[in-house]
Tab-separated table of C-alpha atoms and ligand atoms in Angstrom:
chain	number	residue	atom	x	y	z
J	310	UNK	CA	6.643	36.928	11.232
J	311	UNK	CA	8.908	33.931	11.829
J	312	UNK	CA	5.976	32.181	13.469
J	313	UNK	CA	3.691	32.828	10.472
J	314	UNK	CA	6.313	31.436	8.074
J	315	UNK	CA	6.681	28.360	10.283
J	316	UNK	CA	2.922	27.816	10.347
J	317	UNK	CA	2.670	28.143	6.546
J	318	UNK	CA	5.585	25.730	6.137
J	319	UNK	CA	3.886	23.224	8.454
J	320	UNK	CA	0.635	23.458	6.483
J	321	UNK	CA	2.522	22.975	3.203
J	322	UNK	CA	4.387	20.002	4.574
J	323	UNK	CA	1.314	18.327	6.020
J	324	UNK	CA	-0.619	18.802	2.790
J	325	UNK	CA	2.266	17.433	0.768
J	326	UNK	CA	2.601	20.701	-1.181
J	327	UNK	CA	6.252	21.223	-0.375
J	328	UNK	CA	7.081	17.606	-1.070
J	329	UNK	CA	5.504	17.741	-4.487
J	330	UNK	CA	7.170	21.018	-5.323
J	331	UNK	CA	10.551	19.523	-4.590
J	332	UNK	CA	10.250	16.241	-6.344
J	333	UNK	CA	11.441	15.391	-9.798
J	334	UNK	CA	9.222	12.396	-10.245
J	335	UNK	CA	5.677	13.549	-9.353
J	336	UNK	CA	3.025	12.970	-11.965
J	337	UNK	CA	2.394	16.679	-12.327
J	338	UNK	CA	5.761	17.176	-13.998
J	339	UNK	CA	5.253	14.396	-16.537
J	340	UNK	CA	3.774	14.957	-19.979
J	341	UNK	CA	0.332	13.387	-20.219
J	342	UNK	CA	0.846	11.906	-23.642
J	343	UNK	CA	0.014	8.416	-24.891
J	344	UNK	CA	-3.008	8.108	-22.694
J	345	UNK	CA	-6.753	8.279	-23.149
J	346	UNK	CA	-7.983	10.281	-20.184
J	347	UNK	CA	-11.610	10.027	-21.158
J	348	UNK	CA	-12.152	6.575	-19.645
J	349	UNK	CA	-13.786	8.063	-16.577
J	350	UNK	CA	-13.140	11.775	-16.576
J	351	UNK	CA	-10.284	14.073	-17.487
J	352	UNK	CA	-8.303	15.453	-14.590
J	353	UNK	CA	-4.929	17.045	-14.020
J	354	UNK	CA	-2.122	14.948	-12.630
J	355	UNK	CA	-0.405	15.648	-9.323
J	356	UNK	CA	-1.394	15.652	-5.689
J	357	UNK	CA	-4.881	16.817	-4.885
J	358	UNK	CA	-6.867	17.314	-1.738
J	359	UNK	CA	-10.289	15.993	-2.687
J	360	UNK	CA	-11.706	12.534	-3.345
J	361	UNK	CA	-12.201	10.590	-6.543
J	362	UNK	CA	-15.012	10.843	-9.038
J	363	UNK	CA	-16.995	7.804	-8.043
J	364	UNK	CA	-19.712	8.795	-5.628
J	365	UNK	CA	-19.300	5.754	-3.444
J	366	UNK	CA	-15.730	6.570	-2.513
J	367	UNK	CA	-14.777	9.268	-0.052
J	368	UNK	CA	-10.987	9.387	-0.118
J	369	UNK	CA	-9.468	12.410	1.576
J	370	UNK	CA	-5.991	13.348	2.719
J	371	UNK	CA	-5.419	12.130	6.309
J	372	UNK	CA	-2.322	12.521	8.521
J	373	UNK	CA	-0.576	14.599	5.883
J	374	UNK	CA	-0.585	11.817	3.269
J	375	UNK	CA	-0.961	13.486	-0.147
J	376	UNK	CA	-3.456	12.194	-2.677
J	377	UNK	CA	-2.440	11.646	-6.255
J	378	UNK	CA	-4.925	11.949	-9.085
J	379	UNK	CA	-4.448	8.963	-11.351
J	380	UNK	CA	-4.662	9.093	-15.124
J	381	UNK	CA	-8.361	8.145	-14.965
J	382	UNK	CA	-9.238	10.961	-12.561
J	383	UNK	CA	-9.447	8.825	-9.405
J	384	UNK	CA	-7.608	10.112	-6.317
J	385	UNK	CA	-5.444	7.735	-4.278
J	386	UNK	CA	-3.531	8.227	-0.995
J	387	UNK	CA	0.120	8.147	-2.055
J	388	UNK	CA	1.316	6.163	0.987
J	389	UNK	CA	-0.042	2.904	2.362
J	390	UNK	CA	0.412	-0.213	4.457
J	391	UNK	CA	1.831	-3.372	2.895
J	392	UNK	CA	-0.054	-6.289	4.434
J	393	UNK	CA	2.095	-9.200	3.366
J	394	UNK	CA	3.767	-11.100	6.219
J	395	UNK	CA	6.057	-13.539	4.477
J	396	UNK	CA	7.273	-15.141	7.698
J	397	UNK	CA	3.763	-16.509	8.375
J	398	UNK	CA	2.819	-17.740	4.931
J	399	UNK	CA	3.116	-21.491	5.404
J	400	UNK	CA	-0.247	-23.299	5.023
J	401	UNK	CA	-0.315	-24.233	8.736
J	402	UNK	CA	-0.187	-20.597	9.823
J	403	UNK	CA	-3.276	-19.131	8.159
J	404	UNK	CA	-5.030	-18.431	11.488
J	405	UNK	CA	-2.008	-16.700	13.039
J	406	UNK	CA	-1.311	-14.804	9.818
J	407	UNK	CA	-4.834	-13.451	9.486
J	408	UNK	CA	-5.041	-12.582	13.173
J	409	UNK	CA	-1.768	-10.654	12.858
J	410	UNK	CA	-2.869	-8.840	9.713
J	411	UNK	CA	-6.196	-7.937	11.313
J	412	UNK	CA	-4.254	-6.189	14.101
J	413	UNK	CA	-1.912	-4.491	11.633
J	414	UNK	CA	-4.827	-3.132	9.630
J	415	UNK	CA	-6.661	-1.824	12.699
J	416	UNK	CA	-3.472	-0.167	13.967
J	417	UNK	CA	-2.678	1.374	10.602
J	418	UNK	CA	-6.158	2.732	9.946
J	419	UNK	CA	-6.311	4.187	13.433
J	420	UNK	CA	-2.902	5.799	12.880
J	421	UNK	CA	-4.154	7.631	9.793
J	422	UNK	CA	-3.298	5.167	7.016
J	423	UNK	CA	-6.010	5.064	4.353
J	424	UNK	CA	-4.370	2.789	1.779
J	425	UNK	CA	-3.948	-0.981	2.195
J	426	UNK	CA	-1.963	-3.148	-0.211
J	427	UNK	CA	-3.142	-6.757	-0.270
J	428	UNK	CA	-3.150	-9.735	-2.648
J	429	UNK	CA	-4.906	-13.070	-2.997
J	430	UNK	CA	-1.454	-14.618	-2.877
J	431	UNK	CA	-0.755	-13.206	0.638
J	432	UNK	CA	-3.450	-15.495	2.115
J	433	UNK	CA	-4.516	-12.718	4.464
J	434	UNK	CA	-7.474	-11.010	2.782
J	435	UNK	CA	-9.812	-12.361	5.459
J	436	UNK	CA	-7.772	-10.723	8.236
J	437	UNK	CA	-7.621	-7.481	6.264
J	438	UNK	CA	-11.394	-7.534	5.765
J	439	UNK	CA	-12.075	-7.995	9.477
J	440	UNK	CA	-9.506	-5.328	10.319
J	441	UNK	CA	-11.307	-2.821	8.108
J	442	UNK	CA	-14.638	-3.672	9.719
J	443	UNK	CA	-13.287	-3.294	13.258
J	444	UNK	CA	-11.180	-0.213	12.680
J	445	UNK	CA	-14.087	2.176	12.950
J	446	UNK	CA	-13.013	3.770	9.650
J	447	UNK	CA	-15.749	3.646	6.991
J	448	UNK	CA	-14.910	1.448	4.013
J	449	UNK	CA	-15.385	4.301	1.535
J	450	UNK	CA	-12.608	6.323	3.219
J	451	UNK	CA	-10.089	3.540	2.554
J	452	UNK	CA	-8.129	2.813	-0.613
J	453	UNK	CA	-8.135	-0.979	-0.826
J	454	UNK	CA	-5.843	-2.841	-3.217
J	455	UNK	CA	-5.633	-6.516	-4.031
J	456	UNK	CA	-3.967	-8.566	-6.760
J	457	UNK	CA	-4.952	-11.500	-8.928
J	458	UNK	CA	-2.447	-14.286	-9.454
J	459	UNK	CA	-2.305	-17.995	-10.188
J	460	UNK	CA	-4.585	-19.194	-12.962
J	461	UNK	CA	-5.252	-15.925	-14.766
J	462	UNK	CA	-7.750	-17.595	-17.108
J	463	UNK	CA	-9.970	-18.002	-14.017
J	464	UNK	CA	-9.813	-14.307	-13.079
J	465	UNK	CA	-13.569	-13.851	-12.667
J	466	UNK	CA	-13.672	-16.421	-9.862
J	467	UNK	CA	-10.510	-14.957	-8.369
J	468	UNK	CA	-12.116	-11.513	-8.257
J	469	UNK	CA	-15.366	-12.804	-6.715
J	470	UNK	CA	-13.321	-14.623	-4.052
J	471	UNK	CA	-11.365	-11.453	-3.347
J	472	UNK	CA	-14.579	-9.503	-2.669
J	473	UNK	CA	-15.906	-12.324	-0.476
J	474	UNK	CA	-12.779	-12.673	1.652
J	475	UNK	CA	-12.344	-8.914	2.068
J	476	UNK	CA	-16.091	-8.521	2.773
J	477	UNK	CA	-16.441	-5.559	0.409
J	478	UNK	CA	-18.474	-4.887	-2.708
J	479	UNK	CA	-15.804	-2.996	-4.635
J	480	UNK	CA	-12.004	-2.811	-4.733
J	481	UNK	CA	-10.200	0.463	-5.382
J	482	UNK	CA	-7.242	-1.044	-7.220
J	483	UNK	CA	-6.802	-4.509	-8.697
J	484	UNK	CA	-3.472	-5.603	-10.104
J	485	UNK	CA	-2.363	-8.520	-12.165
J	486	UNK	CA	0.204	-9.608	-9.589
J	487	UNK	CA	2.711	-11.313	-11.882
J	488	UNK	CA	3.073	-11.374	-15.676
J	489	UNK	CA	3.298	-15.179	-15.618
J	490	UNK	CA	1.369	-17.413	-18.017
J	491	UNK	CA	0.435	-17.140	-21.659
J	492	UNK	CA	-0.121	-13.684	-23.103
J	493	UNK	CA	-3.672	-14.800	-23.930
J	494	UNK	CA	-4.391	-15.656	-20.273
J	495	UNK	CA	-2.884	-12.381	-19.097
J	496	UNK	CA	-5.128	-10.472	-21.505
J	497	UNK	CA	-8.141	-12.586	-20.478
J	498	UNK	CA	-7.516	-11.507	-16.880
J	499	UNK	CA	-7.254	-7.886	-17.996
J	500	UNK	CA	-10.585	-8.188	-19.836
J	501	UNK	CA	-12.244	-9.355	-16.598
J	502	UNK	CA	-10.712	-6.399	-14.768
J	503	UNK	CA	-11.912	-4.004	-17.489
J	504	UNK	CA	-15.447	-5.392	-17.264
J	505	UNK	CA	-15.496	-4.989	-13.486
J	506	UNK	CA	-14.041	-1.488	-13.807
J	507	UNK	CA	-16.883	-0.510	-16.118
J	508	UNK	CA	-19.355	-2.125	-13.727
J	509	UNK	CA	-17.994	0.062	-10.905
J	510	UNK	CA	-16.581	-2.790	-8.836
J	511	UNK	CA	-12.965	-1.721	-9.501
J	512	UNK	CA	-11.802	1.916	-9.484
J	513	UNK	CA	-8.311	1.564	-10.953
J	514	UNK	CA	-6.327	-1.103	-12.794
J	515	UNK	CA	-2.704	-2.007	-12.216
J	516	UNK	CA	0.173	-4.126	-13.431
J	517	UNK	CA	2.675	-5.539	-10.962
J	518	UNK	CA	6.134	-6.856	-11.847
J	519	UNK	CA	5.545	-6.288	-15.565
J	520	UNK	CA	8.947	-4.587	-15.700
J	521	UNK	CA	10.304	-8.145	-15.681
J	522	UNK	CA	8.477	-9.253	-18.821
J	523	UNK	CA	8.330	-6.548	-21.449
J	524	UNK	CA	6.459	-8.714	-23.980
J	525	UNK	CA	3.562	-8.925	-21.505
J	526	UNK	CA	3.707	-5.190	-20.819
J	527	UNK	CA	3.659	-4.410	-24.557
J	528	UNK	CA	0.838	-6.887	-25.155
J	529	UNK	CA	-1.328	-5.235	-22.489
J	530	UNK	CA	-0.541	-1.736	-23.738
J	531	UNK	CA	-1.383	-2.716	-27.312
J	532	UNK	CA	-4.588	-4.589	-26.528
J	533	UNK	CA	-6.055	-3.005	-23.414
J	534	UNK	CA	-9.175	-0.937	-23.858
J	535	UNK	CA	-8.545	0.622	-20.438
J	536	UNK	CA	-4.844	1.234	-19.914
J	537	UNK	CA	-3.275	0.735	-16.456
J	538	UNK	CA	-3.333	3.541	-13.925
J	539	UNK	CA	-0.558	2.153	-11.712
J	540	UNK	CA	2.518	-0.023	-11.950
J	541	UNK	CA	3.930	-1.736	-8.851
J	542	UNK	CA	7.636	-2.539	-8.829
J	543	UNK	CA	10.381	-3.164	-6.306
J	544	UNK	CA	11.837	0.268	-5.553
J	545	UNK	CA	13.910	1.651	-2.681
J	546	UNK	CA	17.106	3.712	-2.335
J	547	UNK	CA	19.415	0.797	-3.185
J	548	UNK	CA	17.344	-0.132	-6.270
J	549	UNK	CA	15.838	3.114	-7.525
J	550	UNK	CA	14.568	1.664	-10.804
J	551	UNK	CA	15.139	4.763	-12.903
J	552	UNK	CA	14.389	3.123	-16.274
J	553	UNK	CA	11.183	1.430	-15.119
J	554	UNK	CA	9.975	4.642	-13.479
J	555	UNK	CA	10.681	6.599	-16.642
J	556	UNK	CA	8.870	4.055	-18.783
J	557	UNK	CA	5.743	3.967	-16.646
J	558	UNK	CA	5.522	7.557	-15.452
J	559	UNK	CA	6.967	9.493	-18.404
J	560	UNK	CA	5.714	7.453	-21.311
J	561	UNK	CA	2.437	6.116	-19.967
J	562	UNK	CA	1.386	8.526	-17.219
J	563	UNK	CA	1.108	5.803	-14.591
J	564	UNK	CA	1.691	6.230	-10.876
J	565	UNK	CA	4.575	4.064	-9.668
J	566	UNK	CA	3.936	2.165	-6.438
J	567	UNK	CA	6.873	0.624	-4.594
J	568	UNK	CA	7.023	-2.798	-3.041
J	569	UNK	CA	9.841	-3.551	-0.557
J	570	UNK	CA	10.144	0.227	0.001
J	571	UNK	CA	12.326	-0.512	3.046
J	572	UNK	CA	14.236	-3.172	1.101
J	573	UNK	CA	12.544	-5.751	3.337
J	574	UNK	CA	14.714	-4.412	6.166
J	575	UNK	CA	17.867	-5.955	4.748
J	576	UNK	CA	20.762	-3.711	5.529
J	577	UNK	CA	19.869	-0.141	4.623
J	578	UNK	CA	19.844	0.876	8.278
J	579	UNK	CA	23.606	0.434	8.202
J	580	UNK	CA	24.023	2.770	5.247
J	581	UNK	CA	26.143	5.756	6.339
J	582	UNK	CA	24.404	8.259	4.032
J	583	UNK	CA	20.948	7.356	5.277
J	584	UNK	CA	22.136	7.373	8.869
J	585	UNK	CA	23.701	10.803	8.540
J	586	UNK	CA	20.524	12.263	7.069
J	587	UNK	CA	18.372	10.561	9.681
J	588	UNK	CA	20.514	12.004	12.480
J	589	UNK	CA	20.290	15.485	10.970
J	590	UNK	CA	16.485	15.372	11.088
J	591	UNK	CA	16.158	13.434	14.327
J	592	UNK	CA	14.266	10.791	12.371
J	593	UNK	CA	14.888	7.078	11.824
J	594	UNK	CA	16.489	5.700	8.664
J	595	UNK	CA	13.127	4.107	7.870
J	596	UNK	CA	11.425	7.507	7.983
J	597	UNK	CA	14.103	9.050	5.766
J	598	UNK	CA	13.706	6.267	3.194
J	599	UNK	CA	9.936	6.725	3.086
J	600	UNK	CA	10.279	10.498	2.910
J	601	UNK	CA	12.599	10.001	-0.072
J	602	UNK	CA	9.867	7.978	-1.806
J	603	UNK	CA	7.335	10.737	-1.170
J	604	UNK	CA	9.586	13.456	-2.552
J	605	UNK	CA	10.352	11.334	-5.628
J	606	UNK	CA	6.630	11.224	-6.393
J	607	UNK	CA	6.468	7.491	-5.631
J	608	UNK	CA	3.893	5.606	-3.571
J	609	UNK	CA	5.532	3.395	-0.908
J	610	UNK	CA	3.605	0.637	0.903
J	611	UNK	CA	5.837	-0.290	3.869
J	612	UNK	CA	4.875	-3.390	5.832
J	613	UNK	CA	5.154	-3.909	9.562
J	614	UNK	CA	3.721	-6.184	12.210
J	615	UNK	CA	4.846	-3.781	14.927
J	616	UNK	CA	2.465	-1.043	16.061
J	617	UNK	CA	5.280	1.353	16.965
J	618	UNK	CA	6.830	0.892	13.509
J	619	UNK	CA	3.459	1.381	11.809
J	620	UNK	CA	3.085	4.715	13.584
J	621	UNK	CA	6.691	5.699	12.979
J	622	UNK	CA	6.468	5.029	9.244
J	623	UNK	CA	3.585	7.410	8.632
J	624	UNK	CA	5.161	10.120	10.776
J	625	UNK	CA	7.061	11.603	7.830
J	626	UNK	CA	5.008	14.625	6.891
J	627	UNK	CA	6.556	17.076	9.350
J	628	UNK	CA	9.987	17.323	7.733
J	629	UNK	CA	11.500	17.603	4.262
J	630	UNK	CA	14.727	16.391	2.709
J	631	UNK	CA	16.792	19.105	1.104
J	632	UNK	CA	17.878	18.962	-2.556
J	633	UNK	CA	21.376	17.986	-1.390
J	634	UNK	CA	19.985	15.169	0.763
J	635	UNK	CA	17.815	13.907	-2.095
J	636	UNK	CA	20.890	13.959	-4.342
J	637	UNK	CA	22.934	12.066	-1.735
J	638	UNK	CA	20.261	9.356	-1.518
J	639	UNK	CA	20.002	9.144	-5.318
J	640	UNK	CA	23.753	8.493	-5.336
J	641	UNK	CA	23.489	5.277	-3.271
J	642	UNK	CA	21.442	3.578	-5.995
J	643	UNK	CA	22.962	0.226	-6.964
J	644	UNK	CA	20.644	-0.318	-9.920
J	645	UNK	CA	19.676	-3.898	-10.644
J	646	UNK	CA	22.350	-5.130	-8.248
J	647	UNK	CA	20.351	-3.625	-5.381
J	648	UNK	CA	17.182	-5.578	-6.173
J	649	UNK	CA	15.961	-8.422	-3.975
J	650	UNK	CA	14.032	-10.229	-6.724
J	651	UNK	CA	14.523	-10.188	-10.443
J	652	UNK	CA	12.345	-13.043	-11.704
J	653	UNK	CA	12.216	-13.926	-15.374
J	654	UNK	CA	8.483	-14.513	-15.773
J	655	UNK	CA	7.423	-16.718	-18.612
J	656	UNK	CA	4.789	-18.970	-19.973
J	657	UNK	CA	4.108	-20.662	-16.659
J	658	UNK	CA	1.504	-20.295	-13.912
J	659	UNK	CA	2.481	-18.724	-10.651
J	660	UNK	CA	1.026	-21.436	-8.420
J	661	UNK	CA	-2.604	-22.123	-7.626
J	662	UNK	CA	-4.451	-20.402	-4.844
J	663	UNK	CA	-5.872	-22.738	-2.170
J	664	UNK	CA	-8.713	-21.147	-0.239
J	665	UNK	CA	-8.444	-21.220	3.554
J	666	UNK	CA	-10.480	-20.560	6.678
J	667	UNK	CA	-9.973	-17.967	9.367
J	668	UNK	CA	-11.756	-18.453	12.676
J	669	UNK	CA	-12.612	-14.916	13.552
J	670	UNK	CA	-13.867	-14.726	17.126
J	671	UNK	CA	-13.994	-11.028	17.859
J	672	UNK	CA	-17.400	-9.640	18.847
J	673	UNK	CA	-18.081	-6.004	17.935
J	674	UNK	CA	-19.255	-5.156	21.460
J	675	UNK	CA	-16.786	-7.027	23.667
J	676	UNK	CA	-17.816	-7.697	27.233
J	677	UNK	CA	-14.714	-9.448	28.493
J	678	UNK	CA	-11.976	-6.910	27.976
J	679	UNK	CA	-9.623	-7.766	30.799
J	680	UNK	CA	-7.081	-5.009	30.428
J	681	UNK	CA	-5.394	-2.506	28.238
J	682	UNK	CA	-1.689	-1.796	28.138
J	683	UNK	CA	-0.786	1.684	27.136
J	684	UNK	CA	2.639	2.633	25.905
J	685	UNK	CA	1.998	6.018	24.412
J	686	UNK	CA	5.047	8.161	23.672
J	687	UNK	CA	7.503	5.704	25.100
J	688	UNK	CA	6.119	5.860	28.627
J	689	UNK	CA	5.999	2.767	30.795
J	690	UNK	CA	3.217	0.317	30.133
J	691	UNK	CA	0.065	0.975	32.104
J	692	UNK	CA	-2.845	-1.333	32.729
J	693	UNK	CA	-6.345	0.001	32.223
J	694	UNK	CA	-9.687	-1.677	32.650
J	695	UNK	CA	-12.150	-0.619	30.000
J	696	UNK	CA	-15.743	-1.472	29.343
J	697	UNK	CA	-16.925	-1.833	25.781
J	698	UNK	CA	-18.175	1.755	25.612
J	699	UNK	CA	-14.799	3.144	26.634
J	700	UNK	CA	-13.099	0.840	24.181
J	701	UNK	CA	-15.263	2.093	21.334
J	702	UNK	CA	-14.361	5.662	22.238
J	703	UNK	CA	-10.663	4.806	22.307
J	704	UNK	CA	-10.840	3.018	18.984
J	705	UNK	CA	-11.667	6.324	17.375
J	706	UNK	CA	-8.424	7.931	18.453
J	707	UNK	CA	-5.837	5.282	19.272
J	708	UNK	CA	-4.252	2.180	17.884
J	709	UNK	CA	-5.491	-1.063	19.266
J	710	UNK	CA	-4.063	-4.477	18.585
J	711	UNK	CA	-5.933	-7.417	19.964
J	712	UNK	CA	-4.156	-10.604	20.731
J	713	UNK	CA	-5.614	-13.889	21.842
J	714	UNK	CA	-8.908	-15.553	21.005
J	715	UNK	CA	-11.749	-16.947	23.059
J	716	UNK	CA	-13.732	-15.371	25.850
J	717	UNK	CA	-10.987	-13.099	27.146
J	718	UNK	CA	-9.586	-10.420	24.898
J	719	UNK	CA	-6.202	-8.978	25.645
J	720	UNK	CA	-6.113	-5.489	24.233
J	721	UNK	CA	-2.918	-3.597	23.638
J	722	UNK	CA	-3.293	0.127	23.129
J	723	UNK	CA	-0.417	2.063	21.665
Z	2232	NAP	N1	3.860	-6.848	-6.020
Z	2232	NAP	C1	4.712	-7.687	-5.487
Z	2232	NAP	O1	5.159	-8.646	-6.124
Z	2232	NAP	C2	5.163	-7.460	-4.082
Z	2232	NAP	C3	6.286	-8.162	-3.600
Z	2232	NAP	C4	6.667	-7.949	-2.278
Z	2232	NAP	C5	5.954	-7.078	-1.470
Z	2232	NAP	N2	4.860	-6.422	-1.962
Z	2232	NAP	C6	4.132	-5.451	-1.131
Z	2232	NAP	O2	5.081	-4.589	-0.504
Z	2232	NAP	C7	4.806	-4.538	0.880
Z	2232	NAP	C8	6.046	-4.194	1.659
Z	2232	NAP	O3	6.968	-5.260	1.594
Z	2232	NAP	P1	7.613	-5.897	2.901
Z	2232	NAP	O4	6.718	-5.601	4.056
Z	2232	NAP	O5	7.932	-7.297	2.636
Z	2232	NAP	O6	8.975	-5.092	3.007
Z	2232	NAP	P2	9.349	-3.619	3.529
Z	2232	NAP	O7	8.134	-2.797	3.694
Z	2232	NAP	O8	10.416	-3.130	2.642
Z	2232	NAP	O9	10.026	-3.921	4.936
Z	2232	NAP	C9	9.319	-4.555	5.956
Z	2232	NAP	C10	10.326	-4.961	7.011
Z	2232	NAP	O10	10.842	-3.779	7.628
Z	2232	NAP	C11	10.605	-3.814	9.017
Z	2232	NAP	N3	10.205	-2.474	9.423
Z	2232	NAP	C12	9.185	-1.733	8.927
Z	2232	NAP	N4	9.154	-0.517	9.492
Z	2232	NAP	C13	10.164	-0.493	10.393
Z	2232	NAP	C14	10.621	0.477	11.310
Z	2232	NAP	N5	10.045	1.687	11.390
Z	2232	NAP	N6	11.669	0.165	12.115
Z	2232	NAP	C15	12.268	-1.044	12.034
Z	2232	NAP	N7	11.872	-2.012	11.173
Z	2232	NAP	C16	10.834	-1.730	10.361
Z	2232	NAP	C17	9.506	-4.830	9.234
Z	2232	NAP	O11	9.662	-5.436	10.483
Z	2232	NAP	P3	8.530	-5.298	11.648
Z	2232	NAP	O12	7.382	-6.153	11.213
Z	2232	NAP	O13	9.236	-5.782	12.866
Z	2232	NAP	O14	8.192	-3.846	11.723
Z	2232	NAP	C18	9.735	-5.818	8.115
Z	2232	NAP	O15	10.727	-6.739	8.476
Z	2232	NAP	C19	4.213	-5.913	1.181
Z	2232	NAP	O16	3.531	-5.935	2.415
Z	2232	NAP	C20	3.314	-6.093	-0.005
Z	2232	NAP	O17	2.114	-5.401	0.200
Z	2232	NAP	C21	4.468	-6.603	-3.262
């Protein structure tokens, strides 16, 4: 009997059922007022197990990540990889940045991630695009996000460039990255997004950082024909953003997505409450933080350049935080004082995008794989020699990060 209960609990956890039942912030518990659900098709809120309405997409729940049905009926994996690597964003580092992001994306997709958070402004869409191609995961099984920024009046060109760099013919979610510029330019950008949504080249529309400029938020809500499905804000245990979450989720039925979910790794690991809870579950503080997001009904997009961390961060669907633990984490909120950025956006442009090149040298059927290091489950590194056929087989089940260009490929398998 005990065994049957344990099995049922495991199934509930891996499907996200228990998490949703425990949270106070999941869409399913919010009233669906103030929103026109007829834009694509009506659908209930909350986590679901099937894909979205558009035939081209085939989003399913993988690795225990729950799907959320957005206010337009489209289903999205409610956990993803943040692809921004701020430490490599100087103009001279585009090659290194894109090579790194390509590896991150391959590792994440092969670890069960199906949601990637990108932006024009991260200068890494080319690496993300190649990573998707080489991951072995079909495009239609991936939720791909990017964001428009800079000259919002030129949004059509920005969107075409986004598709070109990512090498895709549709994007699942497009955000306006920052509410900077005139209200007219912000709305002009939204109109482009609406047109592309209707044309089937965008599946959901989002606003990012609009919590920092309410006049822009109100202007969009008053004038948009298609209202936003998602709002992205900074949100983590030290800055829990209660008011912004209530505004978006309660009043407008939007999913809240969290940037800096790990507070950009600045200090939370030393927090005694988080450490105590992590010890109790034999999990890391990072896993506890991300589990907190899941149980709050939020969508975190943690970033990492480290394969072990990428795997660790998604390994959060085999445990649950108790009500007391959730309450303890809610109590460490520092409100606005806990935020990393609190920009006052205004009538100014957020910098112009300068296109870049990325010299991608990988060949889909490599012939010069010189070795593979394996470090699975903390064991010592091992060297393997693989031919291209073996490599293809391994790509289906394991994480691979390639490093180095040219004739010889060094392949690191985790
Ligand atoms: N809309 C916006 O304006 C906006 C702004 C900022 C960010 N974002 C989005 O949010 C995403 C996440 O932000 P972020 O990556 O800067 O911050 P983050 O996810 O809060 O934290 C990332 C940092 O945590 C470390 N880390 C991750 N997992 C770890 C683990 N298991 N153990 C130890 N260290 C770990 C990473 O180091 P390692 O690389 O060593 O793992 C990195 O330094 C971005 O990638 C981007 O997509 C959006």
